[in-house]
Amino acid sequence: TNQPRGFDCLGCAWGETPEAGRVDFCENGVKAVAWETTRDLVDAAFFARHSVDALRQRDGHWLESQGRLAQPMHLAPGASHYRPISWEDAYALIASHLRALPDPNQALFYTSGRTSNEAAFLYQLMVRLYGTNNFPDCSNMCHEASGVALSETLGVGKGTVRMEDFELTDAIFVIGQNPGTNHPRMLATLADAAKRGATIVAVNPLRERGLQRFANPQKPRDMLLASSSAISRHYLTPRLGGDMALIRGMAKYLFAWDAQRRRKYQPALLDDVFIGAHTQGIDAYRAQVEATDWAQIIEQSGLARDDIELAARIYAGNERVIITWAMGLTQHQHSVATIQEISNLLLLRGNIGRPGAGACPVRGHSNVQGDRTMGINEAPDAAFLDRLGAVFGFEPPRAPGHNTVQAIQAMERGDARVFIAMGGNFAAATPDTARTERALQGCALTVQISTKLNRSHLMTGREALILPCLGRSDRDRQASGEQFITVEDSMSMVHASQGVVAPASAELRSEPAIVAGMAQALLGDRPVDWGWYIADYDRIRDAIAAVLPAFADFNARVRRPRGFYLGNSAARREWHTAGGRARFMAHPLPAQLPRQRAQAHSDQPLLTLQTLRSHDQYNTTVYGMDDRYRGIYGQRRVLMMNPADIAAHGLQDGDLVDIHSINDDAIARSVHGFRVVAYDTPSGCCAAYYPETNALVALDSCGDRSFTPASKAVVVRVVKAAEDAGRETEDAGRKGDAR
């Protein structure tokens, strides 16, 4: 796993260490590989035993634990069971549905971050030849805000750091993320930096154990002696949604201290040379910062002013600073503004394009960034479309397509009739569970290209297909021999991934082969011989190199042991922005956070809920019922609350509660039978696992300009539940799992 001539872990997108010969995997990666390489099969006999209605009563953990999907399956209109179908008939059925649509924009083509560069490139080519840019994508639900924010400020929607920068940095701010659960290999990087003397500041509303100390499973001494390394020297716990106020307060201190120095004719604190040569908009930003009142900063952040000053002094006192973040920042209404506030802070001291410094959004799935590079984008830039059209001799569609939220809305309206998913678990991963499931069931055809059975296979259109694909760890043999695919990590490194395990079933096909089969049935040989591409994936990579200049000489460069770096214009201090310079963006703080607005109209105490993963899951895949980093065992329907809030609600640790979300649309959304767990989080904030609580997230509650669901800012009312925690839940229309 994560070694030359091996396969890229199907878990997170954290970069590979440049250290030669280092074992580079984590506990969650081992779980993911074991989960994928099971020999248990979900085949025709399984579907003959279980109707779709019966399977809907099962939870996601049970569904995925049944084994690998073994053969193509078809749910005919009105049928109760999936039945086998040949690959050729499945492709023909897809093509007939797509051709029958009066407008290509009535079809939706979803992509999961697990998809390889080769599959994603062929997928977007097929879809644009068909005539639409409808690419709802898992990026829309996680780091879309990062892409929007950084594209405007730095001219590139990716992080500016490389793994080597963590070896050079003086300080790291880890904001709104929990590496111990979401990308555990990052903890080894942070531990190494801390041992070297870098100051690490954790900023997280939950006090996470993994951000405080870490025992490296790749170091036997750590494990045998039960020793661990300190991670964060300082730990700040702002209110949910209060990160922008914290960063604004740090900037306010920087401007004030810089002015004091200048009055005393001391060296400036701000990087005047960098600011003058490379940026625009600092005067408007300075005015916005100075106009921000400290009372608003303190109230919104939930932090003491001394804590904000401490963070500012650490930032100001170190020459090279990395700021890294994940969904704790991106899943808010004001997420774009928050990330641009981080960019502002980095620009003030020239911490972009400097070794050991920069912006580092940490992606989830191992190729979610690569999919976007390959053109999986509902709003592609004109230059990409120009090159694609020139290479393949057609005029690509130019009108923006649907992102994930818009795709669900289009299905609801009846404006989208065919839904095809390249991996993922759309029904479970998306917000507003009941609404999303109804939208899927309104389609004429739903197609799921998957390795394991999940909830999305059961929320079917009038007709449905399950197409089983090879996993990342499976050998992929085509006409020219065994193939490898490529992926891009969070640091813009592209490297090869080659499976080593015999496929679980002879019926499995690779994702590129499945895309080619659909394209051949739909488009014939226009504009290429799709089967010719599949015979040798080098041919796909040659096509990628022809369209994307950064991939020049792709096949030679990716065969290097650790692949190659795509480069980053902002890291070179080249600014592809409006105005040709890095941009300071002057946003006011939100007038009020969502709970404040809602509380003004309620006489009952309200909380802000964030949805998150347990340590025993990866995205919607649940490996088990334990979350040992948080001391929670044998259960998932839990609500982590501040002890003072528990008492204020007349509850006790261990009580069962119902959770009701408060949304502007006034639609009732509730989940039932959650057990209260006292936890160290700011008063007014609480947390629970997804996908169980996705039902509380309103579809229309999403980020400004990013459309990312505001899953870290759900206003809820908590009430004591009846003792029967197993009664039917309103959120999913099925019996709750009271475990």
XYZ file of C-alpha atoms in Angstrom:
739
model
C 0.000 0.000 0.000
C 1.306 3.457 -1.012
C 4.538 1.973 -2.394
C 6.060 2.028 -5.893
C 4.459 -0.725 -8.027
C 1.785 -1.104 -5.367
C -1.665 0.428 -5.034
C -2.639 3.783 -3.652
C -4.649 3.488 -0.458
C -8.334 3.864 -1.204
C -8.669 6.029 1.890
C -7.469 9.586 2.296
C -5.578 11.920 -0.039
C -2.699 12.724 2.298
C 0.598 12.811 0.434
C 3.149 10.041 0.411
C 6.295 10.605 2.390
C 9.386 11.270 0.279
C 11.455 9.098 2.625
C 12.610 6.028 0.663
C 11.552 2.647 1.995
C 9.248 4.008 4.683
C 6.175 1.923 5.454
C 3.349 4.340 4.778
C -0.104 3.263 5.872
C -2.436 3.763 8.814
C -5.013 1.847 10.791
C -7.912 3.179 8.733
C -6.056 2.323 5.537
C -5.685 -1.260 6.732
C -9.414 -1.367 7.448
C -10.196 0.009 3.982
C -7.995 -2.573 2.263
C -9.410 -5.432 4.330
C -12.943 -4.189 3.641
C -12.269 -4.195 -0.109
C -10.364 -7.485 -0.350
C -13.019 -9.628 1.318
C -13.853 -12.869 -0.480
C -17.543 -12.660 0.468
C -19.722 -12.034 -2.593
C -22.998 -10.260 -3.233
C -24.162 -12.177 -6.287
C -27.357 -13.232 -8.032
C -28.167 -15.726 -5.278
C -27.926 -12.949 -2.673
C -30.362 -10.730 -4.572
C -32.700 -13.661 -5.110
C -32.878 -14.089 -1.317
C -33.334 -10.386 -0.527
C -35.884 -8.051 -2.062
C -35.118 -4.371 -2.476
C -37.732 -3.517 0.147
C -36.155 -5.949 2.640
C -32.684 -4.543 2.010
C -33.946 -1.010 2.658
C -34.600 -2.037 6.262
C -30.906 -2.820 6.792
C -28.361 -0.242 7.916
C -25.364 0.785 5.855
C -22.881 -1.202 7.942
C -24.760 -4.445 7.307
C -25.166 -3.749 3.585
C -21.480 -3.115 2.942
C -20.341 -5.987 5.158
C -22.077 -8.539 2.902
C -19.133 -8.537 0.510
C -18.096 -7.498 -2.979
C -20.626 -7.016 -5.735
C -20.028 -9.916 -8.119
C -21.985 -9.376 -11.353
C -24.134 -6.805 -13.174
C -27.673 -6.630 -11.807
C -30.883 -5.104 -13.181
C -34.034 -3.979 -11.400
C -36.821 -3.989 -13.968
C -39.764 -1.573 -13.712
C -42.135 -2.833 -11.024
C -39.816 -5.667 -9.953
C -39.122 -6.499 -6.320
C -35.693 -8.110 -6.835
C -32.553 -7.327 -8.794
C -31.838 -9.940 -11.511
C -28.620 -10.660 -13.457
C -27.998 -8.846 -16.729
C -25.131 -9.125 -19.209
C -22.667 -6.264 -19.554
C -23.656 -5.705 -23.164
C -27.354 -5.523 -22.306
C -26.603 -3.150 -19.428
C -24.674 -0.808 -21.721
C -27.445 -0.955 -24.319
C -30.056 -0.112 -21.672
C -28.093 2.941 -20.523
C -27.640 4.134 -24.098
C -31.343 3.720 -24.890
C -32.365 5.790 -21.850
C -29.864 8.545 -22.647
C -30.875 8.699 -26.303
C -34.548 8.895 -25.329
C -34.044 12.107 -23.333
C -35.158 15.216 -25.230
C -32.217 17.155 -23.779
C -28.790 15.817 -22.629
C -29.079 18.135 -19.616
C -31.742 15.789 -18.240
C -28.968 13.314 -17.355
C -26.688 13.564 -14.312
C -23.215 12.009 -14.042
C -21.930 11.800 -10.465
C -18.306 11.040 -9.578
C -16.707 9.786 -6.377
C -13.185 10.774 -5.355
C -12.089 7.144 -5.583
C -12.249 7.283 -9.395
C -8.866 7.186 -11.168
C -7.545 9.895 -13.464
C -7.966 7.574 -16.445
C -11.603 6.732 -15.664
C -12.449 10.357 -14.855
C -10.938 11.638 -18.097
C -12.860 9.138 -20.232
C -16.030 9.815 -18.226
C -15.948 13.587 -18.764
C -15.096 13.059 -22.448
C -18.072 10.744 -22.953
C -20.449 13.074 -21.123
C -19.342 16.191 -23.000
C -19.568 14.362 -26.322
C -23.091 13.452 -25.247
C -23.737 17.159 -24.673
C -23.829 18.243 -21.021
C -21.683 19.552 -18.147
C -23.868 17.947 -15.469
C -21.095 16.692 -13.174
C -22.311 16.654 -9.576
C -19.252 15.509 -7.665
C -18.162 14.619 -4.162
C -16.004 17.788 -4.241
C -19.242 19.765 -4.108
C -19.888 18.338 -0.645
C -16.461 18.838 0.900
C -13.774 21.209 -0.443
C -15.693 23.194 -3.064
C -15.388 26.246 -0.831
C -11.611 25.864 -0.811
C -11.504 25.762 -4.601
C -13.736 28.812 -4.979
C -11.883 30.805 -2.319
C -8.328 30.045 -3.412
C -9.055 30.438 -7.124
C -10.181 34.004 -6.471
C -7.354 34.932 -4.119
C -4.371 32.951 -5.414
C -5.445 31.958 -8.921
C -5.392 28.213 -8.275
C -7.959 26.150 -6.359
C -5.444 23.786 -4.767
C -3.115 23.906 -1.800
C 0.291 25.510 -2.286
C 2.423 23.239 -0.070
C 4.257 19.967 -0.668
C 5.188 17.251 1.807
C 8.724 18.649 1.954
C 7.351 21.928 3.316
C 6.320 20.191 6.549
C 10.012 19.421 7.121
C 10.902 23.112 6.860
C 8.023 24.900 8.553
C 8.290 26.768 11.855
C 4.597 26.624 12.789
C 1.470 24.770 11.661
C -2.119 25.785 12.349
C -4.427 22.751 12.052
C -7.929 24.184 11.750
C -11.290 22.443 11.507
C -9.981 18.936 10.974
C -9.344 15.762 12.928
C -6.453 13.898 11.270
C -6.648 11.015 13.749
C -9.883 9.897 12.126
C -9.972 11.505 8.694
C -6.366 11.224 7.440
C -4.299 9.468 10.143
C -1.026 9.410 8.155
C -0.967 13.177 8.639
C -0.381 12.605 12.375
C 3.042 11.109 11.663
C 3.920 14.209 9.637
C 2.732 16.487 12.443
C 4.543 14.441 15.098
C 7.789 14.657 13.136
C 7.378 18.417 12.764
C 6.698 18.812 16.488
C 9.793 16.769 17.392
C 11.834 19.005 15.097
C 10.614 22.015 17.084
C 7.755 23.353 14.966
C 4.919 24.887 16.965
C 1.576 23.250 16.208
C -1.685 24.961 17.083
C -4.878 22.891 16.881
C -8.135 24.770 16.328
C -11.167 22.521 16.710
C -14.501 22.815 18.571
C -14.061 19.235 19.823
C -11.017 18.454 21.903
C -9.724 15.526 19.835
C -7.265 13.119 21.420
C -5.434 12.453 18.165
C -4.525 16.137 17.867
C -2.915 16.078 21.303
C -0.772 12.915 21.325
C 0.045 10.241 18.742
C 1.581 6.762 18.875
C 2.969 5.902 15.444
C 1.922 2.362 14.400
C 4.927 2.255 12.042
C 7.313 2.604 15.010
C 7.386 -0.610 17.102
C 8.995 1.179 20.058
C 6.002 3.533 20.296
C 3.575 0.633 20.279
C 5.480 -1.760 22.571
C 6.222 0.898 25.164
C 2.781 2.532 24.819
C 4.608 5.807 24.257
C 3.295 8.671 22.212
C 4.442 11.938 20.713
C 2.998 15.328 21.549
C 1.271 16.973 18.612
C -0.301 20.316 19.496
C 1.489 22.700 21.800
C -1.684 24.823 21.940
C -5.322 23.816 21.482
C -8.096 26.355 20.844
C -11.769 25.395 20.840
C -13.820 28.073 19.047
C -17.562 27.900 18.576
C -18.815 26.212 15.445
C -18.590 28.815 12.692
C -16.291 31.034 14.759
C -13.042 30.333 12.903
C -13.340 33.389 10.673
C -13.647 35.601 13.748
C -10.515 33.989 15.225
C -8.495 34.634 12.048
C -9.883 38.189 11.857
C -8.725 38.790 15.418
C -5.237 37.518 14.561
C -5.093 39.886 11.581
C -6.296 42.743 13.792
C -3.375 42.140 16.138
C -0.924 41.954 13.226
C -2.017 45.317 11.841
C -1.870 46.909 15.292
C 1.575 45.496 16.125
C 2.890 46.470 12.692
C 1.703 50.056 13.200
C 3.404 50.186 16.612
C 6.681 49.014 15.098
C 6.563 51.576 12.327
C 5.897 54.385 14.797
C 9.035 53.323 16.635
C 11.018 52.969 13.373
C 11.400 49.247 13.994
C 11.362 46.624 11.209
C 7.848 46.092 9.830
C 5.918 43.012 10.873
C 4.097 42.774 7.537
C 6.056 41.692 4.457
C 6.039 45.004 2.580
C 8.200 43.736 -0.272
C 5.944 40.766 -0.967
C 2.756 42.779 -0.529
C 3.953 45.518 -2.853
C 5.217 43.189 -5.572
C 2.579 40.461 -5.507
C -0.742 41.572 -3.999
C -3.671 43.917 -4.439
C -6.460 45.074 -2.139
C -4.638 45.409 1.167
C -6.017 48.877 1.921
C -9.634 47.729 1.662
C -8.820 44.670 3.764
C -7.050 46.736 6.420
C -10.073 49.043 6.622
C -12.383 46.024 7.019
C -10.226 44.568 9.795
C -9.998 47.864 11.660
C -13.763 48.326 11.387
C -14.399 44.937 12.991
C -15.250 45.360 16.650
C -13.477 43.226 19.241
C -16.787 42.483 20.929
C -18.047 40.808 17.753
C -14.801 38.858 17.366
C -14.943 37.575 20.948
C -18.643 36.735 20.805
C -18.495 34.893 17.457
C -15.284 33.008 18.084
C -16.236 32.007 21.610
C -12.580 32.441 22.586
C -10.955 34.676 25.150
C -9.037 37.592 23.721
C -5.877 36.211 25.338
C -6.243 33.020 23.287
C -6.565 35.004 20.065
C -3.531 37.088 20.995
C -1.543 33.902 21.687
C -2.404 32.545 18.231
C -1.447 35.871 16.646
C 1.905 35.949 18.482
C 2.734 32.438 17.289
C 1.886 33.402 13.723
C 3.812 36.673 13.906
C 6.812 35.122 15.633
C 7.537 32.441 13.031
C 8.979 33.035 9.587
C 7.439 30.029 7.806
C 3.845 29.077 8.624
C 1.504 26.466 7.144
C -2.248 26.699 7.689
C -4.103 23.468 7.010
C -7.854 22.837 7.151
C -10.664 20.494 6.173
C -14.461 20.273 6.385
C -14.690 22.035 9.726
C -14.174 25.216 7.705
C -15.748 24.345 4.375
C -19.211 23.222 5.507
C -20.624 26.577 6.617
C -22.620 29.273 4.856
C -19.678 31.692 5.132
C -17.030 29.070 4.273
C -15.623 30.871 1.209
C -15.151 34.056 3.228
C -13.481 32.089 6.049
C -10.942 30.466 3.736
C -10.227 33.794 2.071
C -9.586 35.193 5.556
C -6.925 32.477 5.962
C -5.465 33.459 2.593
C -5.387 37.094 3.744
C -3.504 36.127 6.892
C -0.934 34.143 4.895
C -0.438 37.003 2.436
C 0.224 39.555 5.171
C 3.579 37.965 5.973
C 4.410 36.497 2.579
C 3.589 32.925 3.571
C 2.583 31.914 0.048
C 5.326 30.759 -2.309
C 7.893 30.452 0.489
C 9.496 27.071 1.389
C 7.947 25.689 4.562
C 4.863 27.887 4.285
C 1.510 28.023 2.555
C -2.120 26.994 2.335
C -2.977 23.307 2.743
C -6.598 22.188 2.296
C -6.611 18.459 3.095
C -8.857 16.486 0.753
C -10.786 13.373 1.668
C -10.862 10.645 -0.988
C -7.539 9.714 -2.547
C -8.257 11.172 -5.994
C -10.954 13.770 -5.411
C -8.448 16.447 -6.467
C -7.381 14.464 -9.523
C -10.961 14.090 -10.729
C -11.312 17.858 -10.818
C -7.991 18.175 -12.664
C -9.294 15.703 -15.252
C -12.331 17.884 -15.960
C -14.959 16.561 -13.570
C -16.380 20.018 -13.086
C -19.863 21.375 -13.698
C -18.341 24.780 -14.541
C -15.097 24.049 -16.444
C -12.865 26.868 -17.566
C -12.943 27.836 -21.223
C -9.282 26.972 -21.791
C -9.838 23.352 -20.795
C -12.864 23.047 -23.077
C -10.946 24.651 -25.934
C -8.133 22.108 -25.655
C -10.523 19.180 -25.227
C -12.472 20.207 -28.315
C -9.337 20.734 -30.388
C -7.843 17.344 -29.510
C -11.036 15.371 -30.131
C -12.566 17.446 -32.901
C -15.874 18.554 -31.389
C -17.457 21.583 -29.746
C -17.914 20.835 -26.013
C -20.987 22.216 -24.246
C -20.260 25.561 -22.617
C -23.263 26.138 -20.348
C -22.617 25.337 -16.662
C -24.112 22.079 -15.454
C -25.548 21.009 -12.098
C -23.519 20.613 -8.926
C -24.687 18.161 -6.263
C -27.304 20.384 -4.615
C -28.614 21.554 -7.982
C -28.721 17.954 -9.232
C -31.012 16.908 -6.387
C -33.225 19.904 -7.024
C -33.349 19.049 -10.747
C -34.437 15.474 -9.971
C -37.134 16.838 -7.663
C -38.494 19.066 -10.414
C -38.444 16.253 -12.950
C -35.785 18.105 -14.967
C -33.317 15.216 -14.570
C -34.427 11.708 -15.493
C -31.234 9.592 -15.608
C -28.690 9.415 -12.777
C -25.343 7.605 -13.225
C -22.909 7.373 -10.310
C -19.246 6.523 -10.762
C -18.665 5.184 -7.258
C -19.698 6.670 -3.945
C -22.905 6.389 -1.948
C -24.882 9.389 -3.129
C -28.059 8.718 -1.127
C -26.149 8.454 2.157
C -23.503 11.111 1.560
C -25.799 13.946 0.523
C -27.828 16.213 2.846
C -31.578 16.096 3.470
C -31.769 12.293 3.340
C -35.509 11.827 2.825
C -35.646 14.536 0.173
C -32.637 13.137 -1.711
C -34.002 9.601 -1.659
C -37.340 10.743 -3.054
C -35.508 12.658 -5.784
C -33.574 9.549 -6.851
C -36.745 7.479 -6.868
C -38.315 9.947 -9.301
C -35.759 9.111 -12.018
C -36.446 6.851 -14.971
C -33.056 5.114 -14.592
C -30.424 5.044 -11.857
C -27.022 3.417 -12.413
C -24.497 2.685 -9.664
C -20.906 1.682 -10.549
C -19.649 0.224 -7.278
C -17.558 -2.296 -5.388
C -19.893 -2.820 -2.402
C -23.645 -2.783 -1.788
C -24.867 0.443 -0.201
C -27.967 2.535 0.425
C -27.841 4.154 -3.019
C -28.497 0.822 -4.733
C -31.861 0.677 -2.978
C -33.056 4.227 -3.695
C -33.766 3.354 -7.296
C -35.443 5.004 -10.197
C -38.219 3.254 -12.091
C -35.434 1.071 -13.466
C -31.962 0.496 -11.992
C -28.580 -1.062 -12.711
C -25.720 -2.121 -10.452
C -22.413 -2.404 -12.342
C -19.637 -4.025 -10.248
C -16.131 -2.635 -10.745
C -12.612 -3.541 -9.761
C -11.328 -2.010 -6.570
C -8.083 -0.101 -6.119
C -6.351 -3.227 -4.792
C -7.525 -5.552 -7.627
C -5.366 -6.602 -10.565
C -6.556 -5.030 -13.810
C -5.671 -7.139 -16.864
C -6.526 -5.835 -20.330
C -5.500 -6.876 -23.857
C -1.938 -5.521 -23.553
C -1.378 -6.977 -20.058
C -1.733 -5.756 -16.480
C -2.582 -2.077 -16.188
C -2.023 0.624 -13.637
C -4.029 3.780 -13.034
C -2.967 7.144 -11.584
C -4.154 9.413 -8.786
C -3.379 12.902 -7.496
C -2.973 13.607 -3.783
C -3.609 16.799 -1.786
C -0.120 18.071 -2.604
C -0.607 17.806 -6.412
C 1.648 14.753 -6.678
C 0.557 12.311 -9.398
C 1.604 8.709 -8.976
C 0.786 5.240 -10.259
C -1.437 2.707 -8.528
C -1.428 -0.951 -9.527
C -3.582 -3.606 -7.895
C -2.000 -6.791 -6.568
C -5.001 -8.924 -5.538
C -6.888 -11.350 -7.769
C -10.373 -9.911 -8.474
C -13.161 -11.343 -6.329
C -15.200 -12.256 -9.410
C -14.461 -12.848 -13.090
C -17.449 -10.587 -13.879
C -15.790 -7.448 -12.506
C -14.655 -4.754 -14.940
C -12.442 -1.749 -14.386
C -13.955 1.723 -14.168
C -12.228 2.826 -17.413
C -13.595 -0.276 -19.157
C -17.113 0.401 -17.871
C -16.969 3.998 -19.095
C -15.704 2.826 -22.469
C -18.488 0.250 -22.706
C -21.141 2.891 -22.003
C -19.511 5.301 -24.459
C -19.312 2.697 -27.232
C -23.001 1.845 -26.821
C -24.004 5.517 -26.722
C -21.626 7.117 -29.237
C -20.201 4.304 -31.322
C -16.681 5.062 -32.515
C -17.205 8.818 -32.213
C -14.657 10.328 -31.942
C -12.388 7.462 -30.877
C -12.227 3.695 -30.722
C -13.067 3.350 -27.042
C -11.955 -0.285 -26.897
C -8.534 0.730 -28.256
C -8.071 3.008 -25.253
C -8.949 0.212 -22.820
C -6.529 -2.267 -24.336
C -3.649 -0.141 -23.017
C -4.144 2.672 -20.468
C -0.973 4.370 -21.737
C -3.156 5.520 -24.633
C -5.551 7.234 -22.212
C -2.605 8.960 -20.543
C -1.323 10.135 -23.920
C -4.740 11.721 -24.537
C -4.646 13.365 -21.113
C -1.204 14.790 -21.907
C -2.521 16.166 -25.208
C -5.300 18.069 -23.401
C -3.535 19.093 -20.178
C -0.106 20.735 -20.577
C 0.921 19.919 -16.987
C 0.787 16.219 -17.928
C 3.322 16.455 -20.761
C 5.291 13.198 -21.090
C 2.781 11.671 -18.653
C 3.644 8.010 -19.232
C 7.371 8.458 -18.631
C 7.051 10.760 -15.615
C 4.460 8.671 -13.773
C 6.704 5.609 -13.963
C 9.164 7.262 -11.603
C 9.028 5.631 -8.139
C 7.024 8.454 -6.518
C 5.473 9.962 -9.637
C 5.739 13.666 -10.344
C 4.623 17.073 -9.112
C 2.070 18.915 -11.224
C 3.290 22.274 -10.035
C 1.336 25.139 -8.535
C 1.331 28.642 -9.977
C 0.725 30.330 -6.614
C 3.616 28.402 -5.084
C 5.774 29.950 -7.841
C 4.230 33.354 -7.046
C 2.500 33.476 -10.411
C -1.022 34.793 -9.930
C -3.702 33.709 -12.406
C -6.260 36.042 -10.875
C -8.268 39.028 -11.994
C -5.614 41.720 -11.940
C -2.675 39.316 -12.108
C -1.822 39.546 -8.400
C -2.766 37.709 -5.235
C -5.888 39.335 -3.853
C -6.762 40.422 -0.341
C -10.520 39.882 0.029
C -12.366 42.202 2.399
C -15.404 40.429 3.872
C -17.321 41.510 6.963
C -17.855 38.890 9.623
C -21.321 37.336 9.473
C -23.812 39.614 11.172
C -24.946 36.585 13.167
C -24.181 32.884 13.151
C -27.153 30.595 12.357
C -27.917 29.677 15.978
C -28.026 33.325 17.002
C -30.534 34.100 14.244
C -32.714 31.131 15.111
C -32.557 31.685 18.876
C -34.061 35.151 18.446
C -37.280 33.465 17.297
C -37.366 30.572 19.778
C -38.137 30.436 23.482
C -36.376 27.050 23.773
C -32.583 26.629 23.995
C -30.989 25.753 20.656
C -27.637 24.205 19.785
C -25.396 24.146 16.721
C -24.745 20.602 15.531
C -21.819 19.437 13.431
C -21.939 16.089 11.647
C -18.682 14.125 11.621
C -17.075 10.703 11.271
C -16.300 8.188 13.963
C -12.842 6.642 14.096
C -14.357 3.397 12.782
C -15.628 4.755 9.475
C -14.457 6.331 6.256
C -16.942 8.733 4.702
C -20.218 6.748 4.560
C -18.483 3.358 5.019
C -18.831 2.198 8.617
C -16.321 -0.476 9.640
C -17.575 -0.928 13.196
C -19.395 0.675 16.102
C -16.434 1.928 18.135
C -14.930 5.417 18.283
C -12.189 4.736 20.765
C -10.394 8.095 20.312
C -13.543 9.669 21.754
C -14.246 6.889 24.246
C -17.483 5.784 22.566
C -18.044 2.055 22.085
C -20.697 -0.185 20.559
C -22.982 2.579 19.308
C -23.318 5.300 16.684
C -26.569 7.024 17.540
C -24.938 9.375 20.049
C -25.031 13.136 20.600
C -21.878 14.709 22.057
C -22.840 17.705 24.224
C -21.165 20.130 26.583
C -21.910 19.091 30.207
C -23.395 22.517 31.000
C -25.763 22.206 28.037
C -26.800 18.744 29.199
C -27.789 20.190 32.568
C -29.485 23.228 31.003
C -31.674 20.912 28.923
C -32.691 18.925 32.012
C -30.790 15.881 30.765
C -28.187 13.503 32.116
C -25.250 11.784 30.465
C -26.705 8.638 28.849
C -30.256 9.923 28.299
C -31.985 9.245 24.987
C -32.969 12.313 22.989
C -34.696 13.279 19.768
C -33.009 15.924 17.611
C -35.038 18.384 15.535
C -33.335 20.768 13.107
C -34.463 24.371 12.711
C -34.349 25.601 9.108
C -35.607 28.600 7.178
C -37.915 26.425 5.049
C -39.846 25.346 8.189
C -39.827 21.678 7.031
C -39.800 19.277 9.989
C -36.599 17.225 10.072
C -35.946 14.912 12.993
C -33.908 11.914 14.079
C -34.739 9.855 17.138
C -33.192 7.756 19.873
C -29.739 9.343 20.236
C -27.814 8.783 23.462
C -26.320 11.857 25.139
C -22.558 11.727 25.731
C -20.835 14.441 27.769
C -17.930 15.830 25.756
C -15.425 18.679 25.840
C -16.890 21.111 23.308
C -17.939 24.756 23.675
C -21.315 25.498 25.206
C -23.952 25.796 22.509
C -22.209 23.262 20.247
C -22.810 19.541 19.805
C -21.761 16.761 17.439
C -23.113 13.513 15.987
C -22.096 11.045 13.306
C -23.128 11.093 9.681
C -24.788 9.651 7.656
C -27.237 9.098 10.529
C -27.736 12.856 10.986
C -27.602 13.944 7.329
C -31.394 13.906 7.517
C -31.171 17.094 9.610
C -29.193 19.083 7.012
C -31.550 21.081 4.802
C -30.700 20.852 1.105
C -30.994 24.622 0.730
C -28.694 25.288 3.695
C -25.376 25.545 1.909
C -22.342 27.733 1.438
C -22.526 31.064 -0.320
C -21.165 30.577 -3.860
C -19.878 27.061 -3.055
C -23.189 25.193 -2.580
C -21.378 22.993 -0.046
C -23.913 21.656 2.502
C -23.635 23.495 5.821
C -23.191 20.249 7.751
C -21.136 21.919 10.491
C -23.784 24.549 11.213
C -27.077 22.721 11.784
C -29.293 24.517 14.297
C -31.090 21.922 16.418
C -33.501 21.564 19.284
C -32.862 18.602 21.612
C -35.665 16.985 23.633
C -35.748 13.933 25.847
C -36.977 10.907 23.917
C -39.448 8.210 24.766
C -37.727 5.116 26.120
C -38.423 3.062 22.971
C -35.369 4.066 20.926
C -36.182 1.515 18.256
C -39.391 3.111 17.045
C -39.658 4.146 13.421
C -37.573 7.195 12.521
C -39.009 10.062 10.541
C -35.703 10.872 8.885
C -35.328 7.757 6.735
C -38.679 6.020 6.818
C -37.149 2.869 8.229
C -36.543 1.397 11.682
C -33.761 3.093 13.576
C -30.677 1.167 14.565
C -30.796 1.688 18.342
C -27.318 0.320 18.832
